[in-house]
XYZ file of N, CA, C and O in Angstrom:
440
model
N -18.807 50.743 -38.154
C -18.190 49.483 -37.745
C -18.606 49.157 -36.312
O -18.676 50.028 -35.461
N -18.875 47.914 -36.071
C -19.256 47.473 -34.730
C -18.011 47.145 -33.919
O -16.892 47.121 -34.441
N -18.207 46.882 -32.645
C -17.095 46.489 -31.789
C -16.592 45.101 -32.133
O -17.108 44.442 -33.039
N -15.571 44.676 -31.404
C -14.978 43.364 -31.646
C -14.280 42.857 -30.390
O -14.065 43.601 -29.438
N -13.943 41.598 -30.421
C -13.164 40.971 -29.362
C -11.734 40.789 -29.857
O -11.511 40.492 -31.040
N -10.779 40.961 -28.964
C -9.393 40.629 -29.253
C -8.997 39.501 -28.313
O -9.229 39.582 -27.109
N -8.430 38.462 -28.879
C -7.959 37.310 -28.117
C -6.437 37.368 -28.104
O -5.810 37.405 -29.163
N -5.862 37.445 -26.915
C -4.418 37.627 -26.770
C -3.803 36.537 -25.905
O -4.470 35.958 -25.051
N -2.521 36.320 -26.135
C -1.748 35.367 -25.342
C -0.692 36.149 -24.570
O 0.054 36.943 -25.139
N -0.641 35.930 -23.254
C 0.324 36.649 -22.419
C 1.696 35.986 -22.484
O 1.844 34.875 -23.006
N 2.688 36.647 -21.939
C 4.062 36.137 -21.996
C 4.222 34.818 -21.246
O 5.133 34.049 -21.535
N 3.320 34.540 -20.300
C 3.408 33.268 -19.567
C 2.535 32.172 -20.181
O 2.323 31.121 -19.592
N 2.008 32.425 -21.391
C 1.263 31.404 -22.110
C -0.214 31.342 -21.813
O -0.913 30.466 -22.334
N -0.728 32.263 -21.011
C -2.155 32.273 -20.711
C -2.887 33.168 -21.716
O -2.270 33.950 -22.439
N -4.211 33.050 -21.725
C -5.033 33.746 -22.705
C -6.008 34.694 -22.019
O -6.453 34.443 -20.905
N -6.350 35.770 -22.724
C -7.345 36.720 -22.234
C -8.025 37.340 -23.435
O -7.452 37.406 -24.505
N -9.253 37.805 -23.225
C -9.927 38.537 -24.292
C -10.262 39.932 -23.808
O -10.388 40.191 -22.606
N -10.384 40.820 -24.770
C -10.764 42.210 -24.521
C -11.895 42.534 -25.485
O -11.811 42.202 -26.673
N -12.948 43.160 -24.975
C -14.020 43.661 -25.829
C -13.717 45.122 -26.132
O -13.524 45.917 -25.212
N -13.672 45.445 -27.412
C -13.392 46.807 -27.860
C -14.643 47.406 -28.491
O -15.409 46.714 -29.171
N -14.827 48.704 -28.276
C -15.925 49.433 -28.916
C -15.522 49.773 -30.347
O -14.356 49.619 -30.742
N -16.468 50.273 -31.122
C -16.184 50.614 -32.511
C -15.115 51.699 -32.651
O -14.476 51.818 -33.674
N -14.870 52.470 -31.572
C -13.819 53.496 -31.593
C -12.507 52.969 -31.009
O -11.597 53.743 -30.725
N -12.414 51.660 -30.809
C -11.234 50.943 -30.296
C -11.004 51.126 -28.795
O -9.999 50.676 -28.265
N -11.947 51.736 -28.105
C -11.843 51.876 -26.651
C -12.098 50.512 -25.999
O -12.998 49.778 -26.394
N -11.299 50.191 -24.985
C -11.491 48.944 -24.247
C -12.712 49.059 -23.353
O -12.809 49.981 -22.537
N -13.641 48.124 -23.494
C -14.865 48.120 -22.700
C -14.820 47.100 -21.572
O -15.331 47.355 -20.483
N -14.231 45.942 -21.844
C -14.279 44.828 -20.905
C -13.027 43.983 -21.087
O -12.612 43.728 -22.213
N -12.436 43.570 -19.970
C -11.241 42.721 -19.998
C -11.515 41.481 -19.161
O -12.056 41.574 -18.058
N -11.116 40.336 -19.676
C -11.347 39.080 -18.970
C -10.217 38.775 -18.006
O -9.164 39.426 -18.015
N -10.432 37.735 -17.231
C -9.368 37.160 -16.417
C -8.422 36.407 -17.343
O -8.682 36.287 -18.541
N -7.344 35.887 -16.798
C -6.441 35.037 -17.567
C -6.945 33.599 -17.529
O -7.393 33.116 -16.493
N -6.876 32.941 -18.678
C -7.285 31.547 -18.816
C -6.068 30.713 -19.212
O -5.236 31.163 -19.985
N -6.000 29.485 -18.724
C -4.893 28.595 -19.074
C -5.024 28.058 -20.495
O -4.028 27.783 -21.153
N -6.254 27.900 -20.967
C -6.487 27.331 -22.289
C -7.186 28.343 -23.195
O -8.059 29.092 -22.752
N -6.800 28.335 -24.458
C -7.418 29.232 -25.441
C -8.918 28.959 -25.543
O -9.716 29.890 -25.634
N -9.306 27.682 -25.498
C -10.726 27.327 -25.593
C -11.534 27.941 -24.452
O -12.690 28.332 -24.645
N -10.931 28.059 -23.274
C -11.629 28.676 -22.134
C -11.864 30.160 -22.388
O -12.933 30.692 -22.062
N -10.886 30.840 -22.972
C -11.058 32.256 -23.315
C -12.132 32.406 -24.388
O -12.955 33.330 -24.331
N -12.159 31.499 -25.343
C -13.194 31.533 -26.381
C -14.576 31.290 -25.770
O -15.561 31.926 -26.177
N -14.664 30.426 -24.773
C -15.928 30.222 -24.060
C -16.331 31.483 -23.312
O -17.520 31.785 -23.184
N -15.351 32.223 -22.789
C -15.627 33.497 -22.124
C -16.232 34.503 -23.080
O -17.164 35.234 -22.731
N -15.715 34.551 -24.298
C -16.284 35.438 -25.328
C -17.738 35.052 -25.591
O -18.617 35.925 -25.633
N -17.995 33.765 -25.735
C -19.367 33.297 -25.953
C -20.265 33.671 -24.773
O -21.445 34.010 -24.961
N -19.715 33.656 -23.578
C -20.487 34.015 -22.395
C -20.834 35.508 -22.404
O -21.940 35.899 -22.036
N -19.892 36.352 -22.824
C -20.202 37.785 -22.970
C -21.328 37.951 -23.975
O -22.308 38.667 -23.715
N -21.202 37.291 -25.128
C -22.220 37.411 -26.177
C -23.600 37.010 -25.662
O -24.597 37.634 -26.014
N -23.655 36.003 -24.808
C -24.931 35.505 -24.313
C -25.492 36.243 -23.109
O -26.685 36.182 -22.858
N -24.632 36.944 -22.368
C -25.073 37.575 -21.124
C -25.109 39.104 -21.155
O -25.688 39.721 -20.262
N -24.522 39.720 -22.165
C -24.359 41.179 -22.141
C -25.666 41.947 -22.248
O -25.723 43.110 -21.865
N -26.725 41.321 -22.729
C -27.983 42.032 -22.904
C -28.844 42.158 -21.659
O -29.785 42.946 -21.628
N -28.511 41.417 -20.608
C -29.357 41.391 -19.405
C -28.841 42.347 -18.324
O -27.702 42.230 -17.876
N -29.680 43.282 -17.925
C -29.300 44.242 -16.875
C -28.833 43.550 -15.600
O -27.923 44.029 -14.927
N -29.458 42.430 -15.272
C -29.153 41.737 -14.020
C -27.743 41.146 -13.998
O -27.257 40.761 -12.935
N -27.081 41.093 -15.140
C -25.728 40.519 -15.212
C -24.632 41.535 -14.878
O -23.469 41.175 -14.782
N -25.002 42.792 -14.711
C -24.022 43.840 -14.435
C -23.983 44.161 -12.950
O -25.005 44.460 -12.340
N -22.801 44.093 -12.388
C -22.577 44.390 -10.977
C -21.814 45.706 -10.910
O -20.622 45.760 -11.219
N -22.522 46.776 -10.545
C -21.922 48.112 -10.491
C -21.136 48.259 -9.196
O -21.643 47.942 -8.121
N -19.904 48.750 -9.321
C -18.999 48.828 -8.173
C -18.401 50.219 -8.038
O -18.347 50.984 -8.991
N -17.895 50.492 -6.827
C -17.156 51.716 -6.539
C -15.824 51.302 -5.920
O -15.791 50.620 -4.890
N -14.740 51.683 -6.573
C -13.403 51.324 -6.089
C -13.030 52.204 -4.895
O -13.624 53.260 -4.660
N -12.018 51.765 -4.162
C -11.575 52.512 -2.973
C -11.065 53.910 -3.321
O -11.068 54.793 -2.476
N -10.676 54.128 -4.585
C -10.202 55.450 -5.004
C -11.333 56.356 -5.491
O -11.091 57.439 -6.007
N -12.584 55.894 -5.352
C -13.736 56.693 -5.748
C -14.139 56.548 -7.201
O -15.097 57.174 -7.647
N -13.440 55.723 -7.951
C -13.775 55.501 -9.361
C -14.860 54.425 -9.466
O -14.967 53.542 -8.635
N -15.636 54.525 -10.511
C -16.738 53.596 -10.762
C -16.313 52.567 -11.804
O -15.570 52.882 -12.731
N -16.803 51.332 -11.659
C -16.555 50.282 -12.640
C -17.654 49.250 -12.513
O -18.538 49.356 -11.664
N -17.617 48.239 -13.378
C -18.601 47.175 -13.300
C -17.977 45.846 -13.690
O -16.960 45.792 -14.377
N -18.610 44.788 -13.224
C -18.292 43.427 -13.634
C -19.493 42.893 -14.394
O -20.636 43.129 -14.003
N -19.214 42.166 -15.464
C -20.262 41.419 -16.158
C -20.181 39.994 -15.651
O -19.108 39.398 -15.650
N -21.308 39.470 -15.188
C -21.330 38.135 -14.590
C -22.206 37.191 -15.396
O -23.184 37.598 -16.012
N -21.854 35.918 -15.336
C -22.645 34.866 -15.975
C -23.798 34.480 -15.048
O -23.888 34.941 -13.905
N -24.659 33.608 -15.531
C -25.800 33.155 -14.743
C -25.372 32.494 -13.435
O -26.091 32.553 -12.438
N -24.180 31.896 -13.420
C -23.670 31.245 -12.203
C -22.936 32.225 -11.281
O -22.282 31.804 -10.343
N -23.032 33.510 -11.592
C -22.457 34.608 -10.802
C -20.935 34.714 -10.912
O -20.321 35.476 -10.179
N -20.323 33.950 -11.818
C -18.881 34.074 -12.067
C -18.642 35.328 -12.897
O -19.400 35.631 -13.824
N -17.576 36.051 -12.596
C -17.230 37.248 -13.359
C -16.691 36.831 -14.726
O -15.757 36.035 -14.818
N -17.278 37.396 -15.769
C -16.824 37.146 -17.136
C -15.771 38.175 -17.522
O -14.776 37.874 -18.154
N -16.026 39.427 -17.149
C -15.112 40.507 -17.492
C -15.325 41.708 -16.604
O -16.375 41.854 -15.979
N -14.308 42.559 -16.561
C -14.317 43.764 -15.732
C -14.065 44.978 -16.618
O -13.222 44.932 -17.521
N -14.763 46.053 -16.329
C -14.624 47.279 -17.116
C -13.382 48.066 -16.702
O -12.720 47.746 -15.713
N -13.146 49.115 -17.434
C -12.151 50.104 -17.036
C -12.730 50.919 -15.878
O -13.893 50.753 -15.516
N -11.948 51.806 -15.315
C -12.427 52.708 -14.258
C -13.017 53.964 -14.900
O -12.485 54.479 -15.883
N -14.113 54.436 -14.329
C -14.799 55.623 -14.818
C -14.846 56.684 -13.729
O -14.939 56.361 -12.549
N -14.842 57.942 -14.140
C -14.854 59.053 -13.188
C -16.216 59.233 -12.518
O -16.290 59.736 -11.395
N -17.283 58.821 -13.184
C -18.624 59.032 -12.631
C -19.504 57.816 -12.870
O -19.219 56.978 -13.734
N -20.587 57.755 -12.113
C -21.564 56.681 -12.291
C -22.212 56.779 -13.668
O -22.486 55.756 -14.304
N -22.443 57.999 -14.148
C -23.039 58.169 -15.475
C -22.126 57.628 -16.565
O -22.586 56.987 -17.514
N -20.824 57.865 -16.436
C -19.864 57.337 -17.410
C -19.850 55.815 -17.372
O -19.789 55.150 -18.416
N -19.882 55.258 -16.157
C -19.928 53.799 -16.009
C -21.174 53.240 -16.682
O -21.117 52.238 -17.391
N -22.307 53.878 -16.467
C -23.554 53.404 -17.061
C -23.508 53.491 -18.587
O -24.062 52.636 -19.283
N -22.823 54.498 -19.113
C -22.635 54.594 -20.565
C -21.745 53.449 -21.049
O -21.949 52.908 -22.144
N -20.772 53.056 -20.229
C -19.925 51.906 -20.555
C -20.732 50.626 -20.612
O -20.517 49.782 -21.497
N -21.659 50.460 -19.682
C -22.538 49.288 -19.690
C -23.377 49.274 -20.966
O -23.509 48.240 -21.628
N -23.915 50.428 -21.335
C -24.710 50.515 -22.565
C -23.861 50.133 -23.783
O -24.347 49.463 -24.704
N -22.602 50.520 -23.768
C -21.712 50.188 -24.875
C -21.411 48.688 -24.921
O -21.345 48.094 -26.002
N -21.242 48.063 -23.759
C -21.041 46.604 -23.734
C -22.291 45.908 -24.264
O -22.194 44.945 -25.030
N -23.466 46.415 -23.900
C -24.702 45.818 -24.397
C -24.785 45.882 -25.918
O -25.225 44.936 -26.558
N -24.334 46.990 -26.497
C -24.440 47.129 -27.954
C -23.280 46.472 -28.704
O -23.457 46.065 -29.851
N -22.119 46.354 -28.088
C -20.960 45.768 -28.770
C -20.684 44.319 -28.390
O -19.962 43.610 -29.096
N -21.231 43.868 -27.269
C -20.906 42.552 -26.736
C -21.438 41.378 -27.526
O -20.999 40.251 -27.330
N -22.362 41.622 -28.424
C -22.886 40.536 -29.242
C -22.085 40.362 -30.535
O -22.407 39.492 -31.345
N -21.060 41.158 -30.704
C -20.229 41.063 -31.906
C -19.690 39.648 -32.087
O -19.310 38.969 -31.119
N -19.639 39.203 -33.317
C -19.067 37.893 -33.623
C -17.658 38.023 -34.212
O -17.048 37.033 -34.582
N -17.156 39.255 -34.273
C -15.807 39.490 -34.786
C -14.790 39.248 -33.676
O -14.862 39.891 -32.629
N -13.884 38.307 -33.920
C -12.811 38.010 -32.963
C -11.488 38.145 -33.695
O -11.242 37.445 -34.682
N -10.659 39.067 -33.231
C -9.312 39.230 -33.784
C -8.380 38.380 -32.934
O -8.102 38.700 -31.792
N -7.937 37.281 -33.517
C -7.103 36.323 -32.807
C -5.639 36.730 -32.928
O -5.030 36.594 -33.989
N -5.077 37.267 -31.836
C -3.694 37.726 -31.813
C -2.769 36.706 -31.184
O -1.641 37.036 -30.814
N -3.242 35.470 -31.042
C -2.422 34.460 -30.382
C -1.470 33.861 -31.391
O -0.562 33.177 -31.098
């Protein structure tokens, strides 16, 4: 089974998507959007940008954990990864987003 996107609605009425790997691990989480259509556009942006190495911004948090942001062509952040203990783990997370991010499966939980 391939990965999938989950589209969720928060208690304040905003929307967010999460990219899940085939093992149900969270790979990427979006910002909150006011409109469901904007979150759906974010999913389309992941699908279109996840294959390009240049779209990944590798970061180091103040606590020493590694993470990354996936960015669109306009340099806006599409989604942020979980925190990883090592750079190698983070890079494996990027590889997983590349392989799962083109999924067309969206589980709409709204």
